[in-house]
Coordinates of N, CA, C and O in Angstrom, one line a residue:
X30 N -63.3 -45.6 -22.3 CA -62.0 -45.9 -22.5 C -61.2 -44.8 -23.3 O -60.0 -44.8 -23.2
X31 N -61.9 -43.7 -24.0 CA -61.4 -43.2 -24.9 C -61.3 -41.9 -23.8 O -60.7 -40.8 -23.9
X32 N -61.9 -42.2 -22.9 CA -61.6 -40.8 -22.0 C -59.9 -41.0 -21.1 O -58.8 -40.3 -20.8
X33 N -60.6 -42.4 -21.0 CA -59.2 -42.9 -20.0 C -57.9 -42.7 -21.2 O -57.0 -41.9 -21.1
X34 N -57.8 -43.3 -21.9 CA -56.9 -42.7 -22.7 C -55.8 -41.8 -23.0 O -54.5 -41.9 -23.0
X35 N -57.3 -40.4 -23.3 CA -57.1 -39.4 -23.3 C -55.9 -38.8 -21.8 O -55.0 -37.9 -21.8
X36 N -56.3 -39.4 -20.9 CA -55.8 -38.7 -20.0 C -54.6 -39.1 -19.8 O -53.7 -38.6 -19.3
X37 N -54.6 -40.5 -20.4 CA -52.9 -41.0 -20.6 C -52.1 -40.2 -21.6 O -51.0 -39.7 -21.3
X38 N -52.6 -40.0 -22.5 CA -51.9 -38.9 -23.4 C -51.8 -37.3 -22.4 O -50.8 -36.5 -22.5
X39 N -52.4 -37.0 -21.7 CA -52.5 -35.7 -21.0 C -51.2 -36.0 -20.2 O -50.2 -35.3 -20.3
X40 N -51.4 -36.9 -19.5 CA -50.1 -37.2 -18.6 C -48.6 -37.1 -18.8 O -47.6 -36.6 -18.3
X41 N -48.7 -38.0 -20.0 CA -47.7 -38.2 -20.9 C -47.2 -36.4 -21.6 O -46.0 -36.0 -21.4
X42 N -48.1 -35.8 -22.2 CA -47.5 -34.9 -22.6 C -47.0 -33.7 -20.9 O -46.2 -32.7 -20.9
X43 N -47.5 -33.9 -20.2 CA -47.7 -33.1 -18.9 C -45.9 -33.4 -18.7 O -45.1 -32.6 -18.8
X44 N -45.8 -34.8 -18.5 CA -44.5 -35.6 -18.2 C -43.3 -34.9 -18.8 O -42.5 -34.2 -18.1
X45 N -43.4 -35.1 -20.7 CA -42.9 -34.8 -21.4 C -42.5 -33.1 -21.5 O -41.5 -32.7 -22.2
X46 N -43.3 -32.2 -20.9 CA -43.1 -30.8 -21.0 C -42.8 -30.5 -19.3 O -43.1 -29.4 -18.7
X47 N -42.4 -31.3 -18.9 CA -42.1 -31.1 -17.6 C -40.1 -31.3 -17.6 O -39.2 -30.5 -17.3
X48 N -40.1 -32.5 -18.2 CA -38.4 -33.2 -18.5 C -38.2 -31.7 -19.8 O -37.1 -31.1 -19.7
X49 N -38.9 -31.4 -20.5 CA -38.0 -30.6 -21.6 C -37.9 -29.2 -20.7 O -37.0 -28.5 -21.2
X50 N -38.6 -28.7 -19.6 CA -38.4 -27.7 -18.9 C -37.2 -27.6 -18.3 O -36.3 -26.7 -18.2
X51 N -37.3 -28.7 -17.7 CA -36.2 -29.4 -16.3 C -34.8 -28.9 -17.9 O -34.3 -27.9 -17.7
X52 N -34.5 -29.5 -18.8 CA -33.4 -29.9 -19.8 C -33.0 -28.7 -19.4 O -32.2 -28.4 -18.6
X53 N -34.3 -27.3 -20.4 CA -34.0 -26.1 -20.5 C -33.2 -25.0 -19.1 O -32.4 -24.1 -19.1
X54 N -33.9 -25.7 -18.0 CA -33.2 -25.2 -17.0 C -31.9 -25.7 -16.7 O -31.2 -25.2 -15.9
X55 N -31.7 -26.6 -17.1 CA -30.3 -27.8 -16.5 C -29.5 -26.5 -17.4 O -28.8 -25.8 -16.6
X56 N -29.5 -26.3 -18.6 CA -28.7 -26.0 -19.8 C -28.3 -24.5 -19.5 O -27.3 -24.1 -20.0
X57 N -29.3 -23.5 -18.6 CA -28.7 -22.4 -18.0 C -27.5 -22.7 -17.0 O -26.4 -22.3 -17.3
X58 N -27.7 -23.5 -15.9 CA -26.6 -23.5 -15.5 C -25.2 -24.1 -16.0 O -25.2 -24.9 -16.9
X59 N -24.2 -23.8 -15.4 CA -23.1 -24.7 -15.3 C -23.0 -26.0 -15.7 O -23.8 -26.9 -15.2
X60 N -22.2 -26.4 -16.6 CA -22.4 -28.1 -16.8 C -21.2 -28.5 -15.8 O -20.1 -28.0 -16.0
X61 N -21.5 -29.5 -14.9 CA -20.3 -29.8 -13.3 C -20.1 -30.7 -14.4 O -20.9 -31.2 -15.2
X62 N -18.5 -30.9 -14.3 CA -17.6 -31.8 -14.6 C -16.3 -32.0 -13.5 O -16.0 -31.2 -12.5
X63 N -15.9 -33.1 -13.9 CA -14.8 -33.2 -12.7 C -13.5 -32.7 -13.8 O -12.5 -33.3 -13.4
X64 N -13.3 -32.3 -14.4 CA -12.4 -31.8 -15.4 C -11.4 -30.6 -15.2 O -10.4 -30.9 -14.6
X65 N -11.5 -29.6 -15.6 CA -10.3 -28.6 -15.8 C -11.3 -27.2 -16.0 O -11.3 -26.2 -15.3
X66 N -11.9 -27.4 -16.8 CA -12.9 -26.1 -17.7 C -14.6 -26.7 -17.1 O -15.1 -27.8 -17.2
X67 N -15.1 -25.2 -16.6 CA -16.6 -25.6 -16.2 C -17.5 -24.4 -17.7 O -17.1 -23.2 -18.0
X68 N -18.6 -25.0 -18.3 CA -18.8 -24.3 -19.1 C -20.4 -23.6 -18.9 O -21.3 -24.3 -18.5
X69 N -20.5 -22.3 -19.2 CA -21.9 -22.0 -19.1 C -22.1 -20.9 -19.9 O -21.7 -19.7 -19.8
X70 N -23.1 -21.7 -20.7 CA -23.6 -20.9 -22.3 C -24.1 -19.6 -21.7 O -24.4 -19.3 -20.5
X71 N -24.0 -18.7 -23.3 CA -24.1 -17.3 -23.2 C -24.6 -16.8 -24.5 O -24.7 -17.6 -25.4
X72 N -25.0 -15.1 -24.8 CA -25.4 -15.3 -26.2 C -24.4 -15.3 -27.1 O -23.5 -14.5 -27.2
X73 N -24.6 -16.4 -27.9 CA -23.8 -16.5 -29.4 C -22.6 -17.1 -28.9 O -21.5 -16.6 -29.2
X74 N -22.5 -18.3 -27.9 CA -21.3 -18.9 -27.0 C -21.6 -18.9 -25.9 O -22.7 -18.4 -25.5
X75 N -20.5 -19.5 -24.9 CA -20.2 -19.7 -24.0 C -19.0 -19.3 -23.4 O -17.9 -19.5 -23.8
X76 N -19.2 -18.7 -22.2 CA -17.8 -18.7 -20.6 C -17.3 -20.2 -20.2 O -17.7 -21.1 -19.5
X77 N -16.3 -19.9 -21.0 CA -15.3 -20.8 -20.2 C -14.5 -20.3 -18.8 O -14.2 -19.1 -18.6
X78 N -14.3 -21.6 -17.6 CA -13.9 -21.1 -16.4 C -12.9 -22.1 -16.3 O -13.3 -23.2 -16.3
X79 N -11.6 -21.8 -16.2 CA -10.6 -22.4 -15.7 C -10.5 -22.5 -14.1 O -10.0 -21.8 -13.3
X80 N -11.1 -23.6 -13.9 CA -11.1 -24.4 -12.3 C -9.9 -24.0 -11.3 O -10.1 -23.5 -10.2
X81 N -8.5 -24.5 -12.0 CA -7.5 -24.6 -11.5 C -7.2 -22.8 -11.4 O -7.0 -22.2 -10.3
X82 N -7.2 -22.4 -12.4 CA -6.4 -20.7 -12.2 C -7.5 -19.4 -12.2 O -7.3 -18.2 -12.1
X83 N -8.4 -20.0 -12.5 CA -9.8 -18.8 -12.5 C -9.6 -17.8 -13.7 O -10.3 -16.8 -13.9
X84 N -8.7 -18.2 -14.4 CA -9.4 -17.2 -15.7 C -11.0 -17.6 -16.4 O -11.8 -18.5 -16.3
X85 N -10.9 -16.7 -17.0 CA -12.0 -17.0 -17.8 C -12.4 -16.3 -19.3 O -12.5 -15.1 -19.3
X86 N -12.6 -16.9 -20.2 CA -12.8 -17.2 -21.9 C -14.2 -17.0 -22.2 O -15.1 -17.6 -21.5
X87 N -14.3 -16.1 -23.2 CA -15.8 -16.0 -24.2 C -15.2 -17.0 -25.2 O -14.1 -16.9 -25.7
X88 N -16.2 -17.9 -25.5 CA -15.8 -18.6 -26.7 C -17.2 -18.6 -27.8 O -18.4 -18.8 -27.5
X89 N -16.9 -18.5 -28.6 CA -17.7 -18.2 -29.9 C -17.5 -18.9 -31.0 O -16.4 -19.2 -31.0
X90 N -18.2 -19.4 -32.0 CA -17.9 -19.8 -33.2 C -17.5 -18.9 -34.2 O -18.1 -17.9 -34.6
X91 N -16.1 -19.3 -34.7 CA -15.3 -18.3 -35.7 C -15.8 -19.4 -36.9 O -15.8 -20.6 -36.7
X92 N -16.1 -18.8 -38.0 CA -16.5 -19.8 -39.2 C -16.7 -21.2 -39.2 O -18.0 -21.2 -39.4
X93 N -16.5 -22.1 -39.1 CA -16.3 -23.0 -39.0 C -16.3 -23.9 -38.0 O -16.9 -25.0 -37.9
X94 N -15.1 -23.1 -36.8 CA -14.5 -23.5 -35.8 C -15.1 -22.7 -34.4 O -16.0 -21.9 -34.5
X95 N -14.5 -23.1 -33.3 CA -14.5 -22.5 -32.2 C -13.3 -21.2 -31.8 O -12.1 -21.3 -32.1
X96 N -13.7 -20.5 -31.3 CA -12.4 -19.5 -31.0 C -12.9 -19.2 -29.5 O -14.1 -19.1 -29.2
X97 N -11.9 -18.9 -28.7 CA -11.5 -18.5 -26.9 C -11.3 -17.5 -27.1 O -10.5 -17.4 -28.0
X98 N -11.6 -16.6 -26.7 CA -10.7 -15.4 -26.2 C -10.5 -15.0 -24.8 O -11.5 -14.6 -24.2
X99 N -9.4 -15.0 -24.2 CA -9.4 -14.2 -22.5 C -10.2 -13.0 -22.4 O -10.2 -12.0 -23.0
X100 N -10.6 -13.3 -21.6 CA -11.9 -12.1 -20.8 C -10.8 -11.5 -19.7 O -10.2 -12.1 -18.9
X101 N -10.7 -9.8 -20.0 CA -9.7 -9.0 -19.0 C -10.6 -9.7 -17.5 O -11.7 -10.0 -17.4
X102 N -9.5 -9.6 -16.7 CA -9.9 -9.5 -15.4 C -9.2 -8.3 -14.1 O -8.0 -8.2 -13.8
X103 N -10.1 -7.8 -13.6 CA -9.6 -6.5 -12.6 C -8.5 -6.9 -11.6 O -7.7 -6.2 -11.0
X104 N -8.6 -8.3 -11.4 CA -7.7 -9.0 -10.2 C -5.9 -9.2 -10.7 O -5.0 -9.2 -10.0
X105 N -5.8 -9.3 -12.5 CA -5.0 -9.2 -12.7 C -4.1 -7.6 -12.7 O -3.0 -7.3 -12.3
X106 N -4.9 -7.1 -13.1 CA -4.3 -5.5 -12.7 C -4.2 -5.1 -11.6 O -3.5 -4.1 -11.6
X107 N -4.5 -5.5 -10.5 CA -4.2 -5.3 -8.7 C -3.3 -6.3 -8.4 O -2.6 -6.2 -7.4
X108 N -3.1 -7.2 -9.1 CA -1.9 -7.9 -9.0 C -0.5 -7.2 -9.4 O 0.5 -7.3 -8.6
X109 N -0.5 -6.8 -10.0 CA 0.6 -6.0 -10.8 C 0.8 -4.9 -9.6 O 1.9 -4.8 -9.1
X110 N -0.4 -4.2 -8.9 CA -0.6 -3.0 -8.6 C 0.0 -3.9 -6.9 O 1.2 -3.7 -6.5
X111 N -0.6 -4.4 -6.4 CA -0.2 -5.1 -5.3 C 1.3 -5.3 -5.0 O 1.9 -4.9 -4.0
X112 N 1.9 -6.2 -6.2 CA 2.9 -6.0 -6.0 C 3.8 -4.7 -6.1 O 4.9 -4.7 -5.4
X113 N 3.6 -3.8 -6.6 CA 4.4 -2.3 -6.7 C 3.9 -1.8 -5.1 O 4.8 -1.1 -4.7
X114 N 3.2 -1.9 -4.5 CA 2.8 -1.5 -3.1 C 3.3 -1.9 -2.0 O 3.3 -1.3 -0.9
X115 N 4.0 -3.1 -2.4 CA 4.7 -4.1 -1.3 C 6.2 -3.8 -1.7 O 7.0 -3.9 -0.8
X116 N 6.7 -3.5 -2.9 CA 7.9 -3.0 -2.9 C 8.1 -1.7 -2.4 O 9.1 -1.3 -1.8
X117 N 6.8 -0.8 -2.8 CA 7.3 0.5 -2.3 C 7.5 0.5 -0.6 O 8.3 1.2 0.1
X118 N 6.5 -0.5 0.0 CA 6.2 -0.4 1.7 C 7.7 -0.9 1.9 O 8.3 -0.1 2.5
X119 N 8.3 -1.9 1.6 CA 9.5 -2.5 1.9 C 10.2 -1.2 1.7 O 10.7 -0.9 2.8
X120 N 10.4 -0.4 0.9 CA 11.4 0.5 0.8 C 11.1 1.5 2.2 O 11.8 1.9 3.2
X121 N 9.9 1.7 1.9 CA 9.6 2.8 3.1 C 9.6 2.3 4.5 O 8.8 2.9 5.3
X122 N 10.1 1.5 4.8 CA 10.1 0.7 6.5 C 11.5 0.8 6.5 O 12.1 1.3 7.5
X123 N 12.2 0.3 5.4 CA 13.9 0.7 5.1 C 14.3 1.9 5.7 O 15.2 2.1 6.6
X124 N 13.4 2.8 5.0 CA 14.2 4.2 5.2 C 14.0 4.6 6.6 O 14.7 5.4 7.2
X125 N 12.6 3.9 7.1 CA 12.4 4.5 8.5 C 13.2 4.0 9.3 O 13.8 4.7 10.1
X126 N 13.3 3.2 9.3 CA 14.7 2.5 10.2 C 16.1 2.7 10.1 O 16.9 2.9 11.0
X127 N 16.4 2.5 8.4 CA 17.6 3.9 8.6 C 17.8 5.2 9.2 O 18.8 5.8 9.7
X128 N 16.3 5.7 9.1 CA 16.5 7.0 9.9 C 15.8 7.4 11.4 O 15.6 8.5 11.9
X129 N 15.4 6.0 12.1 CA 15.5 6.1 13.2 C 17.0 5.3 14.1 O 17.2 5.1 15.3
X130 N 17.8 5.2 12.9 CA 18.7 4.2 13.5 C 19.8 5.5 13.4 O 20.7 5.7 14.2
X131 N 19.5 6.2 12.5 CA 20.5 7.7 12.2 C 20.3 8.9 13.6 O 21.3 9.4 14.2
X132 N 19.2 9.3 14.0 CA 18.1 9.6 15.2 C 18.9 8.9 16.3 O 19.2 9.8 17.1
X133 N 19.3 7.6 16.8 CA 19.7 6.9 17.9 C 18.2 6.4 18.6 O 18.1 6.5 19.8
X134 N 17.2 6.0 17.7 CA 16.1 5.6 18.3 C 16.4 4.0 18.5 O 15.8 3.4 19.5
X135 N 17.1 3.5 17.8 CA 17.7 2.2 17.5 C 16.2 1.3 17.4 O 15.3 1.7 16.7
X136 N 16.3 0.1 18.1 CA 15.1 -0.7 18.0 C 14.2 -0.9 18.2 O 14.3 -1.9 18.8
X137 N 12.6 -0.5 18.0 CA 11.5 0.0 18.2 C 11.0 -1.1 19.6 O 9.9 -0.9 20.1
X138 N 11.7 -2.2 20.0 CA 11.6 -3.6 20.6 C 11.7 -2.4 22.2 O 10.8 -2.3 23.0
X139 N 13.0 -1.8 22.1 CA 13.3 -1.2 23.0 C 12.6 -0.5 24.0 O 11.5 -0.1 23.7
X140 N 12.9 -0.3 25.2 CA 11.6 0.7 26.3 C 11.5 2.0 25.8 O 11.5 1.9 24.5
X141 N 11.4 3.3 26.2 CA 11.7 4.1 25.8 C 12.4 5.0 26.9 O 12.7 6.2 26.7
X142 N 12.9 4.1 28.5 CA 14.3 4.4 29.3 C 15.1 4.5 28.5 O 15.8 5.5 28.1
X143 N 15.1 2.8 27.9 CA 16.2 2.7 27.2 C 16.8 3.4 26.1 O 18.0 3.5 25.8
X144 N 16.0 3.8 25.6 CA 16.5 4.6 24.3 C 16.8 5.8 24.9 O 17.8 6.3 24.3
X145 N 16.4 6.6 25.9 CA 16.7 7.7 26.3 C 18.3 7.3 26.8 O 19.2 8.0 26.3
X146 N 18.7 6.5 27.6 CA 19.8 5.9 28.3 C 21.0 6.0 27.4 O 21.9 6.9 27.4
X147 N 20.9 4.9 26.4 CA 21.5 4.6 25.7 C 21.1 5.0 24.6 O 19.9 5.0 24.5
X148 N 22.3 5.5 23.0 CA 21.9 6.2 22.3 C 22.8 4.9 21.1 O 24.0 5.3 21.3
X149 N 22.7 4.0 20.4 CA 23.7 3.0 19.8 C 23.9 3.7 18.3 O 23.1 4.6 17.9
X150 N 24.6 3.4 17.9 CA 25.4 4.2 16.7 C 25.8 5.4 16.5 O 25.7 5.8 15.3
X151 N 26.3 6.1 17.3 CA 26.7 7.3 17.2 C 25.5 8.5 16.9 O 25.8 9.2 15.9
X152 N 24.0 8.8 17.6 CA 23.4 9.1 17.3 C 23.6 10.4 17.4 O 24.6 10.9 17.0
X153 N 22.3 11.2 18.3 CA 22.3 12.4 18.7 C 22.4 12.7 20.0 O 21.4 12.3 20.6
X154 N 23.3 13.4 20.8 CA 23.4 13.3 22.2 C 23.3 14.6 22.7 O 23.7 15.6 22.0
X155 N 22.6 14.7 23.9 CA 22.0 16.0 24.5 C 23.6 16.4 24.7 O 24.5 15.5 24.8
X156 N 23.8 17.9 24.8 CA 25.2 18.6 25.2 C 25.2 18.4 26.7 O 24.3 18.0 27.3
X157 N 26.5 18.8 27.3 CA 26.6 18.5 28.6 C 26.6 19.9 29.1 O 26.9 20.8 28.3
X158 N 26.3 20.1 30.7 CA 26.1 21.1 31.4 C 27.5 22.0 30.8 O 27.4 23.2 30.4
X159 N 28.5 21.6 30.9 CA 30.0 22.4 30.4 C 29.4 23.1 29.0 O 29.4 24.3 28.7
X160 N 28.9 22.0 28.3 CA 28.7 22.9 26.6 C 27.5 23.6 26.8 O 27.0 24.4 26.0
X161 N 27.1 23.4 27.6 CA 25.8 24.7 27.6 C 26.3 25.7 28.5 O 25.7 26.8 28.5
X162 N 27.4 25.5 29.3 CA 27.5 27.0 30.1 C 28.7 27.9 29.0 O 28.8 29.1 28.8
X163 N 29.5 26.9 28.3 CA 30.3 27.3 27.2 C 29.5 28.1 26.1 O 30.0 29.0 25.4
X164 N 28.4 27.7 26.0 CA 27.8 28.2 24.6 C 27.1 29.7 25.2 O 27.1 30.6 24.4
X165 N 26.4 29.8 26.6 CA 26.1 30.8 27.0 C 26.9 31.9 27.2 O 26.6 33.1 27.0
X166 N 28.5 31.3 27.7 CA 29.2 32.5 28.0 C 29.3 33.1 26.7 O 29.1 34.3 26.4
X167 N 29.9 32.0 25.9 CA 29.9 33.0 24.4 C 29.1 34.1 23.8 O 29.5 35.0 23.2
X168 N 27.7 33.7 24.3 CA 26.3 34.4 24.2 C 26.6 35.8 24.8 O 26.5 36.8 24.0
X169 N 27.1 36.1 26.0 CA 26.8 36.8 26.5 C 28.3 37.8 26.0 O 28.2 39.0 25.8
X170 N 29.4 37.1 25.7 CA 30.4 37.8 25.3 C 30.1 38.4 23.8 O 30.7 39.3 23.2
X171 N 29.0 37.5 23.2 CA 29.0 38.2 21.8 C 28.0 39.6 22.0 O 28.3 40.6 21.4
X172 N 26.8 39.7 23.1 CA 25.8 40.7 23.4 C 26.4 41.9 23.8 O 26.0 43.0 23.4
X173 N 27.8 41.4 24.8 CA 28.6 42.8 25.2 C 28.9 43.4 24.2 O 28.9 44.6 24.3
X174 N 29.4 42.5 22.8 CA 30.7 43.4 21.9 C 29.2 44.2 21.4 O 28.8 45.3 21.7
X175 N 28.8 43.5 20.9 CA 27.5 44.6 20.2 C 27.1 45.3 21.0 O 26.2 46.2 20.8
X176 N 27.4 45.1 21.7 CA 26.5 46.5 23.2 C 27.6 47.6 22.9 O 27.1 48.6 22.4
X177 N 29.0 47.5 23.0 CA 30.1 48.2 22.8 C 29.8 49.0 21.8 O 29.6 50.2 22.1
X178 N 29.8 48.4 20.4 CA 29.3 48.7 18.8 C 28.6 50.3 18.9 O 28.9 51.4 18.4
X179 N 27.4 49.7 20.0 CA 26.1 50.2 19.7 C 26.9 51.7 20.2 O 26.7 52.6 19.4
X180 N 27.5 52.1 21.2 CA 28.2 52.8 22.1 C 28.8 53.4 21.2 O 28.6 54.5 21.0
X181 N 29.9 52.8 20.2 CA 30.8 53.5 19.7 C 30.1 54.2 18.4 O 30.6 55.2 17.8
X182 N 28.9 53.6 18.1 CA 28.4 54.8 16.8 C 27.9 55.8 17.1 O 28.0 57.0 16.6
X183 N 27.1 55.4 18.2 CA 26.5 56.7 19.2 C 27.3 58.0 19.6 O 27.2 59.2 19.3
X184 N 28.0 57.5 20.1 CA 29.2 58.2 20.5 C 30.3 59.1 19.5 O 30.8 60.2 19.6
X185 N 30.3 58.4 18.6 CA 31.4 59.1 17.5 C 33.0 58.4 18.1 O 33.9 58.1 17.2
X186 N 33.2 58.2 19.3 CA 34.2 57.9 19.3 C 34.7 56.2 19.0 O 34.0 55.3 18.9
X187 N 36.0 56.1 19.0 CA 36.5 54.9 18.3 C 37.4 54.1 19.3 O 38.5 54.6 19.4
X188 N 37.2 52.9 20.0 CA 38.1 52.2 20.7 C 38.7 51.1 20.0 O 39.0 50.1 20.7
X189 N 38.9 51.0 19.3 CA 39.6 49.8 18.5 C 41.1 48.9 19.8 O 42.1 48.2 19.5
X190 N 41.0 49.1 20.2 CA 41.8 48.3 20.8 C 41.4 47.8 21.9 O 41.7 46.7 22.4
X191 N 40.7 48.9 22.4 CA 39.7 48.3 23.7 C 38.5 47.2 23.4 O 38.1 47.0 22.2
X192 N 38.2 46.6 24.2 CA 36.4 45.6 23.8 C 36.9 44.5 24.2 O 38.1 44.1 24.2
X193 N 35.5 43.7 24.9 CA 35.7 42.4 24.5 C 36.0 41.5 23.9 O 35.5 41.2 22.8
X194 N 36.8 40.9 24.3 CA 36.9 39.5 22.7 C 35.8 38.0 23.2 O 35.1 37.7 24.2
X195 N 36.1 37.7 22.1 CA 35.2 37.0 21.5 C 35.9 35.8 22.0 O 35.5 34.6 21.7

């Protein structure tokens, strides 16, 4: 009897250091609540986790009491940064379209017949055969006077009244 006992006490303590194991492990994790704040100890305190907004708090005992402090978070600083990224892109899609609309590229939706076709807002337009035969004759009337020039230094002599015009 005193063996059988014995083994009841064995059991019992077996039982007993099994539940205080299981405690010790429950107590690392997270305590689930259906609440607001999930909490899980740390040394000399605990992280607090705001469910709803995901910050998160070292909380410690200040004398007496409890004290929180916000724990920085990197997501808040890319927030900040995120948004300055999306204002700058808004500006820079701005300007590209002002200045494909300044260009006569007009609407990127467009074929690229069309844009060649049609040029909308007063853009850039190829010269016409007239302004290009205009711009050459000029060409060639400016090559003569300087051809003349070149003649009259050579020469020593002086036509001022004679030459091409311009």
């Amino acid at each position: 009897m005193i063996w059988k006992s014995s083994s009841w006490v064995a059991s019992a303590v077996a039982i007993a250091l099994t539940v205080l194991a299981a405690g010790a492990v429950a107590q690392e994790k997270p305590v689930a609540s259906s609440g607001r704040y999930t909490m899980s100890p740390m040394d000399g305190g605990f992280v607090r986790l705001d469910t709803e907004t995901g910050s998160m708090s070292m909380c410690r005992p200040k004398g007496s009491d409890w004290a929180c402090e916000s724990m920085s978070d990197s997501s808040e600083r890319l927030g900040g940064r995120d948004a300055k990224l999306e204002t700058e892109n808004k500006e820079l899609r701005t300007e590209i379209k002002r200045l494909e609309e300044m260009i006569g590229l007009g609407d990127k939706k467009e074929g690229a017949d069309a844009k060649r076709a049609e040029r909308p807002g007063g853009g850039l337009t190829l010269p016409t055969e007239e302004d290009v035969d205009r711009a050459l004759s000029y060409l060639e009337r400016m090559v003569k006077k300087f051809q003349e020039k070149i003649k009259q230094f050579e020469g020593g002599h002086s036509d001022r009244g004679k030459g091409t015009p311009l």
